[in-house]
Amino acid sequence: PRVAIIRHADVRRMLMEQKAHAEGMRALTLYSAWVLDQIQLNPEDKGLAKLDDLLLPLVKGYCSERSYDLMGQCLQVLGGSGFTVDYPLEQYIRDLKIDSLYEGTTGIQAQDLFFRKIARDQGQTLMGLAAKIMETVQGGSEGDPFAKERALLGKALEDVQAQVMAMVGYAMAAMQDPPQIYKTGLHANALLFSLAETVMGWLLIRHAEIAQAALAGASAKDKAFYEGKVASARWFAANVLPKSARRRTLAENETGDLMTMPDEAF
């Protein structure tokens, strides 16, 4: 039988991908804004400024890239009519692309993240952020409804840390064999994505905890909102966080062959 477009499985998949990422990117941006507030309130805490520096390429690089991709999905939901000027999406897609280009392309943001914000800092700020995430990973009590999501978050964090170590290894090896540095560069964007998604997954689980607690006394109007927050966190943990494992494997097994390929072969 005919059904509303939202009842199609693929449409619901695309809508949830858009919803979970939009909420996650908003959470990442607002967390970064909160850190800026804390810098103003606690100017003596130099660690806050370093955390803000670490988060900046995640907000700029990841959010600009994924927003552009997801806007394409918004158009896809509407089918062929989404491509017409009847909807503003076609203009939004064109306008959005500038965000991943100006003030440093995503590749530059990714190199800034690794070389300036992680390597130069000897990983201290990253370890501090990881400790905060681990508090959530280990924060469940008996009968925890988010035990599965916490485990997925913990695995993603482990994969990010392993990828960082692989890239640090290549950078160190480059002191004796300079071309080794290319192995680090080849995976900088992937690291930016994995770290951003891990932070977003962490924040979404925190949101879900609050939403779950609020469900019991929620009005009919608010219930759907809270259920949506829980669903976003679950979907993101199950479908996005595992991507870090693949990126880790690729980084650890990098051969650098791409950099020895003749320019003419492109």
mmCIF file of C-alpha atoms in Angstrom:
data_model
loop_
_atom_site.group_PDB
_atom_site.id
_atom_site.type_symbol
_atom_site.label_atom_id
_atom_site.label_comp_id
_atom_site.label_asym_id
_atom_site.label_seq_id
_atom_site.Cartn_x
_atom_site.Cartn_y
_atom_site.Cartn_z
ATOM 1 C CA PRO A 1 0.000 0.000 0.000
ATOM 2 C CA ARG A 2 0.980 3.601 -0.435
ATOM 3 C CA VAL A 3 2.670 5.115 2.587
ATOM 4 C CA ALA A 4 4.024 8.507 3.570
ATOM 5 C CA ILE A 5 7.595 9.043 2.391
ATOM 6 C CA ILE A 6 8.868 8.903 5.964
ATOM 7 C CA ARG A 7 7.710 5.281 6.207
ATOM 8 C CA HIS A 8 10.267 4.174 3.604
ATOM 9 C CA ALA A 9 13.228 2.454 5.265
ATOM 10 C CA ASP A 10 15.891 4.264 3.253
ATOM 11 C CA VAL A 11 14.307 7.641 3.920
ATOM 12 C CA ARG A 12 14.191 6.958 7.653
ATOM 13 C CA ARG A 13 17.859 5.917 7.494
ATOM 14 C CA MET A 14 18.823 9.174 5.802
ATOM 15 C CA LEU A 15 16.738 11.250 8.199
ATOM 16 C CA MET A 16 18.316 9.601 11.224
ATOM 17 C CA GLU A 17 21.794 10.101 9.814
ATOM 18 C CA GLN A 18 20.997 13.778 9.333
ATOM 19 C CA LYS A 19 19.400 14.114 12.776
ATOM 20 C CA ALA A 20 22.152 12.337 14.709
ATOM 21 C CA HIS A 21 24.933 14.246 12.967
ATOM 22 C CA ALA A 22 23.164 17.592 13.270
ATOM 23 C CA GLU A 23 22.671 17.059 16.995
ATOM 24 C CA GLY A 24 26.213 15.781 17.412
ATOM 25 C CA MET A 25 27.787 18.661 15.504
ATOM 26 C CA ARG A 26 25.667 21.163 17.418
ATOM 27 C CA ALA A 27 26.779 19.541 20.664
ATOM 28 C CA LEU A 28 30.436 19.702 19.598
ATOM 29 C CA THR A 29 30.097 23.378 18.679
ATOM 30 C CA LEU A 30 28.299 24.303 21.895
ATOM 31 C CA TYR A 31 30.805 22.358 23.992
ATOM 32 C CA SER A 32 33.571 24.347 22.314
ATOM 33 C CA ALA A 33 31.656 27.554 23.073
ATOM 34 C CA TRP A 34 31.333 26.448 26.715
ATOM 35 C CA VAL A 35 35.104 25.949 26.860
ATOM 36 C CA LEU A 36 35.532 29.513 25.571
ATOM 37 C CA ASP A 37 33.263 30.722 28.369
ATOM 38 C CA GLN A 38 35.355 28.853 30.907
ATOM 39 C CA ILE A 39 38.499 30.512 29.558
ATOM 40 C CA GLN A 40 36.931 33.901 30.287
ATOM 41 C CA LEU A 41 35.892 32.809 33.770
ATOM 42 C CA ASN A 42 39.160 31.035 34.593
ATOM 43 C CA PRO A 43 41.965 32.858 32.725
ATOM 44 C CA GLU A 44 44.600 31.233 34.932
ATOM 45 C CA ASP A 45 43.727 27.746 33.666
ATOM 46 C CA LYS A 46 45.968 27.351 30.605
ATOM 47 C CA GLY A 47 44.621 23.868 29.979
ATOM 48 C CA LEU A 48 41.285 25.313 28.885
ATOM 49 C CA ALA A 49 42.921 27.357 26.143
ATOM 50 C CA LYS A 50 44.722 24.242 24.893
ATOM 51 C CA LEU A 51 41.450 22.307 24.907
ATOM 52 C CA ASP A 52 39.819 25.068 22.890
ATOM 53 C CA ASP A 53 42.721 24.891 20.405
ATOM 54 C CA LEU A 54 42.255 21.124 20.108
ATOM 55 C CA LEU A 55 38.519 21.429 19.467
ATOM 56 C CA LEU A 56 38.781 24.207 16.883
ATOM 57 C CA PRO A 57 39.870 22.063 13.880
ATOM 58 C CA LEU A 58 37.208 19.506 14.802
ATOM 59 C CA VAL A 59 34.451 22.105 14.655
ATOM 60 C CA LYS A 60 35.782 23.801 11.533
ATOM 61 C CA GLY A 61 37.029 20.764 9.623
ATOM 62 C CA TYR A 62 34.560 18.030 10.504
ATOM 63 C CA CYS A 63 31.376 20.075 10.673
ATOM 64 C CA SER A 64 32.017 21.827 7.356
ATOM 65 C CA GLU A 65 32.706 18.548 5.567
ATOM 66 C CA ARG A 66 29.803 16.594 6.993
ATOM 67 C CA SER A 67 27.329 19.467 6.641
ATOM 68 C CA TYR A 68 28.019 19.558 2.913
ATOM 69 C CA ASP A 69 27.575 15.792 2.597
ATOM 70 C CA LEU A 70 24.428 15.750 4.700
ATOM 71 C CA MET A 71 22.853 18.606 2.773
ATOM 72 C CA GLY A 72 23.146 16.376 -0.273
ATOM 73 C CA GLN A 73 21.181 13.759 1.644
ATOM 74 C CA CYS A 74 18.534 16.352 2.484
ATOM 75 C CA LEU A 75 18.088 16.873 -1.242
ATOM 76 C CA GLN A 76 18.065 13.108 -1.824
ATOM 77 C CA VAL A 77 15.121 12.682 0.576
ATOM 78 C CA LEU A 78 13.038 14.935 -1.670
ATOM 79 C CA GLY A 79 14.053 13.033 -4.803
ATOM 80 C CA GLY A 80 14.127 14.814 -8.146
ATOM 81 C CA SER A 81 12.039 17.711 -6.881
ATOM 82 C CA GLY A 82 14.780 18.518 -4.379
ATOM 83 C CA PHE A 83 17.054 19.435 -7.283
ATOM 84 C CA THR A 84 14.736 22.206 -8.449
ATOM 85 C CA VAL A 85 14.579 25.816 -7.287
ATOM 86 C CA ASP A 86 11.249 25.032 -5.631
ATOM 87 C CA TYR A 87 13.311 24.236 -2.535
ATOM 88 C CA PRO A 88 16.267 26.252 -1.191
ATOM 89 C CA LEU A 89 18.475 23.171 -0.789
ATOM 90 C CA GLU A 90 20.274 23.567 -4.097
ATOM 91 C CA GLN A 91 21.472 27.009 -2.997
ATOM 92 C CA TYR A 92 22.382 25.782 0.500
ATOM 93 C CA ILE A 93 24.589 23.049 -0.982
ATOM 94 C CA ARG A 94 26.523 25.559 -3.095
ATOM 95 C CA ASP A 95 26.853 28.030 -0.230
ATOM 96 C CA LEU A 96 27.940 25.395 2.310
ATOM 97 C CA LYS A 97 30.983 24.278 0.351
ATOM 98 C CA ILE A 98 32.895 27.463 1.161
ATOM 99 C CA ASP A 99 33.009 26.426 4.838
ATOM 100 C CA SER A 100 35.436 23.579 4.119
ATOM 101 C CA LEU A 101 37.665 25.823 1.995
ATOM 102 C CA TYR A 102 38.208 29.208 3.564
ATOM 103 C CA GLU A 103 40.247 29.828 6.743
ATOM 104 C CA GLY A 104 42.227 26.686 5.942
ATOM 105 C CA THR A 105 40.981 23.714 3.939
ATOM 106 C CA THR A 106 40.097 20.516 5.776
ATOM 107 C CA GLY A 107 43.493 19.029 4.943
ATOM 108 C CA ILE A 108 45.225 21.987 6.559
ATOM 109 C CA GLN A 109 42.930 21.816 9.579
ATOM 110 C CA ALA A 110 43.776 18.126 9.943
ATOM 111 C CA GLN A 111 47.516 18.777 9.829
ATOM 112 C CA ASP A 112 47.066 21.551 12.383
ATOM 113 C CA LEU A 113 45.236 19.095 14.616
ATOM 114 C CA PHE A 114 47.973 16.481 14.507
ATOM 115 C CA PHE A 115 51.181 18.500 14.354
ATOM 116 C CA ARG A 116 50.270 21.555 16.434
ATOM 117 C CA LYS A 117 47.482 20.459 18.754
ATOM 118 C CA ILE A 118 48.591 16.875 19.482
ATOM 119 C CA ALA A 119 52.268 16.288 18.614
ATOM 120 C CA ARG A 120 53.608 19.674 19.763
ATOM 121 C CA ASP A 121 51.592 19.307 22.974
ATOM 122 C CA GLN A 122 52.948 15.746 23.412
ATOM 123 C CA GLY A 123 49.357 14.558 23.584
ATOM 124 C CA GLN A 124 48.702 16.118 26.986
ATOM 125 C CA THR A 125 45.480 17.932 26.053
ATOM 126 C CA LEU A 126 44.214 14.943 24.082
ATOM 127 C CA MET A 127 44.824 12.704 27.093
ATOM 128 C CA GLY A 128 42.915 15.130 29.298
ATOM 129 C CA LEU A 129 39.948 15.035 26.928
ATOM 130 C CA ALA A 130 40.198 11.235 26.730
ATOM 131 C CA ALA A 131 40.005 11.073 30.529
ATOM 132 C CA LYS A 132 36.725 13.011 30.455
ATOM 133 C CA ILE A 133 35.330 10.663 27.822
ATOM 134 C CA MET A 134 36.407 7.630 29.864
ATOM 135 C CA GLU A 135 34.365 8.910 32.810
ATOM 136 C CA THR A 136 31.281 8.478 30.638
ATOM 137 C CA VAL A 137 32.479 5.129 29.280
ATOM 138 C CA GLN A 138 32.831 3.816 32.848
ATOM 139 C CA GLY A 139 29.876 5.725 34.263
ATOM 140 C CA GLY A 140 27.140 3.148 33.932
ATOM 141 C CA SER A 141 25.561 1.478 36.944
ATOM 142 C CA GLU A 142 23.788 -1.880 37.251
ATOM 143 C CA GLY A 143 21.056 -2.160 34.636
ATOM 144 C CA ASP A 144 22.546 0.710 32.643
ATOM 145 C CA PRO A 145 20.399 1.260 29.506
ATOM 146 C CA PHE A 146 23.417 2.625 27.655
ATOM 147 C CA ALA A 147 25.922 -0.122 28.410
ATOM 148 C CA LYS A 148 26.242 -1.040 24.731
ATOM 149 C CA GLU A 149 26.754 2.586 23.702
ATOM 150 C CA ARG A 150 29.400 3.124 26.396
ATOM 151 C CA ALA A 151 31.304 0.080 25.161
ATOM 152 C CA LEU A 152 31.212 1.364 21.587
ATOM 153 C CA LEU A 153 32.436 4.758 22.757
ATOM 154 C CA GLY A 154 35.289 3.150 24.668
ATOM 155 C CA LYS A 155 36.317 1.149 21.605
ATOM 156 C CA ALA A 156 36.238 4.250 19.401
ATOM 157 C CA LEU A 157 38.432 6.132 21.868
ATOM 158 C CA GLU A 158 40.878 3.226 21.911
ATOM 159 C CA ASP A 159 41.010 3.229 18.104
ATOM 160 C CA VAL A 160 41.633 6.985 17.976
ATOM 161 C CA GLN A 161 44.504 6.684 20.431
ATOM 162 C CA ALA A 162 45.999 3.792 18.453
ATOM 163 C CA GLN A 163 45.781 5.781 15.216
ATOM 164 C CA VAL A 164 47.532 8.712 16.888
ATOM 165 C CA MET A 165 50.326 6.406 18.027
ATOM 166 C CA ALA A 166 50.744 4.997 14.511
ATOM 167 C CA MET A 167 50.975 8.502 13.072
ATOM 168 C CA VAL A 168 53.428 9.589 15.769
ATOM 169 C CA GLY A 169 55.542 6.556 14.863
ATOM 170 C CA TYR A 170 55.697 7.643 11.220
ATOM 171 C CA ALA A 171 56.575 11.204 12.233
ATOM 172 C CA MET A 172 59.393 9.959 14.433
ATOM 173 C CA ALA A 173 60.680 7.656 11.708
ATOM 174 C CA ALA A 174 60.755 10.643 9.350
ATOM 175 C CA MET A 175 63.652 12.088 11.350
ATOM 176 C CA GLN A 176 65.829 9.377 9.796
ATOM 177 C CA ASP A 177 63.784 8.697 6.663
ATOM 178 C CA PRO A 178 61.980 11.941 5.626
ATOM 179 C CA PRO A 179 59.433 10.371 3.223
ATOM 180 C CA GLN A 180 57.903 8.566 6.216
ATOM 181 C CA ILE A 181 56.199 11.847 7.102
ATOM 182 C CA TYR A 182 53.860 11.321 4.164
ATOM 183 C CA LYS A 183 52.350 8.346 5.985
ATOM 184 C CA THR A 184 51.237 10.715 8.689
ATOM 185 C CA GLY A 185 49.838 13.211 6.199
ATOM 186 C CA LEU A 186 47.847 10.560 4.396
ATOM 187 C CA HIS A 187 45.806 9.873 7.538
ATOM 188 C CA ALA A 188 45.446 13.318 9.088
ATOM 189 C CA ASN A 189 41.918 13.864 7.736
ATOM 190 C CA ALA A 190 40.859 10.435 8.955
ATOM 191 C CA LEU A 191 42.151 11.229 12.436
ATOM 192 C CA LEU A 192 40.233 14.507 12.468
ATOM 193 C CA PHE A 193 37.041 12.648 11.557
ATOM 194 C CA SER A 194 37.544 9.887 14.119
ATOM 195 C CA LEU A 195 38.338 12.261 16.960
ATOM 196 C CA ALA A 196 35.419 14.547 16.119
ATOM 197 C CA GLU A 197 33.011 11.602 15.975
ATOM 198 C CA THR A 198 34.297 10.233 19.263
ATOM 199 C CA VAL A 199 33.733 13.571 20.993
ATOM 200 C CA MET A 200 30.303 13.838 19.398
ATOM 201 C CA GLY A 201 29.421 10.293 20.469
ATOM 202 C CA TRP A 202 30.470 11.153 24.011
ATOM 203 C CA LEU A 203 28.287 14.271 24.089
ATOM 204 C CA LEU A 204 25.313 12.475 22.539
ATOM 205 C CA ILE A 205 25.447 9.761 25.198
ATOM 206 C CA ARG A 206 25.484 12.447 27.886
ATOM 207 C CA HIS A 207 22.422 13.986 26.247
ATOM 208 C CA ALA A 208 20.742 10.596 26.124
ATOM 209 C CA GLU A 209 21.320 10.072 29.839
ATOM 210 C CA ILE A 210 19.524 13.334 30.582
ATOM 211 C CA ALA A 211 16.721 12.534 28.144
ATOM 212 C CA GLN A 212 16.250 9.035 29.565
ATOM 213 C CA ALA A 213 15.890 10.440 33.072
ATOM 214 C CA ALA A 214 13.386 13.031 31.863
ATOM 215 C CA LEU A 215 11.163 10.555 30.012
ATOM 216 C CA ALA A 216 9.313 9.321 33.092
ATOM 217 C CA GLY A 217 7.770 12.687 33.877
ATOM 218 C CA ALA A 218 7.612 14.053 30.358
ATOM 219 C CA SER A 219 4.456 15.419 28.810
ATOM 220 C CA ALA A 220 3.134 13.857 25.636
ATOM 221 C CA LYS A 221 4.573 16.779 23.704
ATOM 222 C CA ASP A 222 8.068 16.412 25.168
ATOM 223 C CA LYS A 223 8.174 12.615 25.135
ATOM 224 C CA ALA A 224 8.903 12.385 21.419
ATOM 225 C CA PHE A 225 11.747 14.895 21.766
ATOM 226 C CA TYR A 226 13.402 12.910 24.541
ATOM 227 C CA GLU A 227 12.884 9.632 22.697
ATOM 228 C CA GLY A 228 14.534 11.220 19.672
ATOM 229 C CA LYS A 229 17.566 12.237 21.733
ATOM 230 C CA VAL A 230 18.000 8.687 22.989
ATOM 231 C CA ALA A 231 17.538 7.286 19.483
ATOM 232 C CA SER A 232 20.147 9.676 18.064
ATOM 233 C CA ALA A 233 22.759 8.580 20.590
ATOM 234 C CA ARG A 234 22.055 4.891 20.012
ATOM 235 C CA TRP A 235 22.166 5.228 16.215
ATOM 236 C CA PHE A 236 25.352 7.291 16.250
ATOM 237 C CA ALA A 237 27.115 4.858 18.570
ATOM 238 C CA ALA A 238 26.121 1.837 16.492
ATOM 239 C CA ASN A 239 26.634 3.287 13.008
ATOM 240 C CA VAL A 240 29.291 5.990 13.242
ATOM 241 C CA LEU A 241 31.657 5.205 16.112
ATOM 242 C CA PRO A 242 32.779 1.852 14.608
ATOM 243 C CA LYS A 243 34.254 3.719 11.633
ATOM 244 C CA SER A 244 37.256 4.613 13.797
ATOM 245 C CA ALA A 245 38.356 0.965 13.813
ATOM 246 C CA ARG A 246 38.663 0.906 10.015
ATOM 247 C CA ARG A 247 40.594 4.185 9.990
ATOM 248 C CA ARG A 248 42.936 2.837 12.643
ATOM 249 C CA THR A 249 43.642 -0.290 10.597
ATOM 250 C CA LEU A 250 44.339 1.742 7.477
ATOM 251 C CA ALA A 251 46.737 4.030 9.356
ATOM 252 C CA GLU A 252 48.592 1.145 10.981
ATOM 253 C CA ASN A 253 49.007 -0.619 7.623
ATOM 254 C CA GLU A 254 49.968 2.439 5.554
ATOM 255 C CA THR A 255 52.691 1.716 2.985
ATOM 256 C CA GLY A 256 53.098 5.193 1.527
ATOM 257 C CA ASP A 257 52.811 3.789 -1.981
ATOM 258 C CA LEU A 258 50.532 6.612 -3.055
ATOM 259 C CA MET A 259 53.387 9.099 -2.683
ATOM 260 C CA THR A 260 55.687 7.090 -4.985
ATOM 261 C CA MET A 261 53.093 6.875 -7.753
ATOM 262 C CA PRO A 262 54.166 8.916 -10.819
ATOM 263 C CA ASP A 263 52.347 12.238 -11.139
ATOM 264 C CA GLU A 264 51.397 11.340 -14.711
ATOM 265 C CA ALA A 265 49.480 8.299 -13.477
ATOM 266 C CA PHE A 266 46.851 10.575 -11.996
#
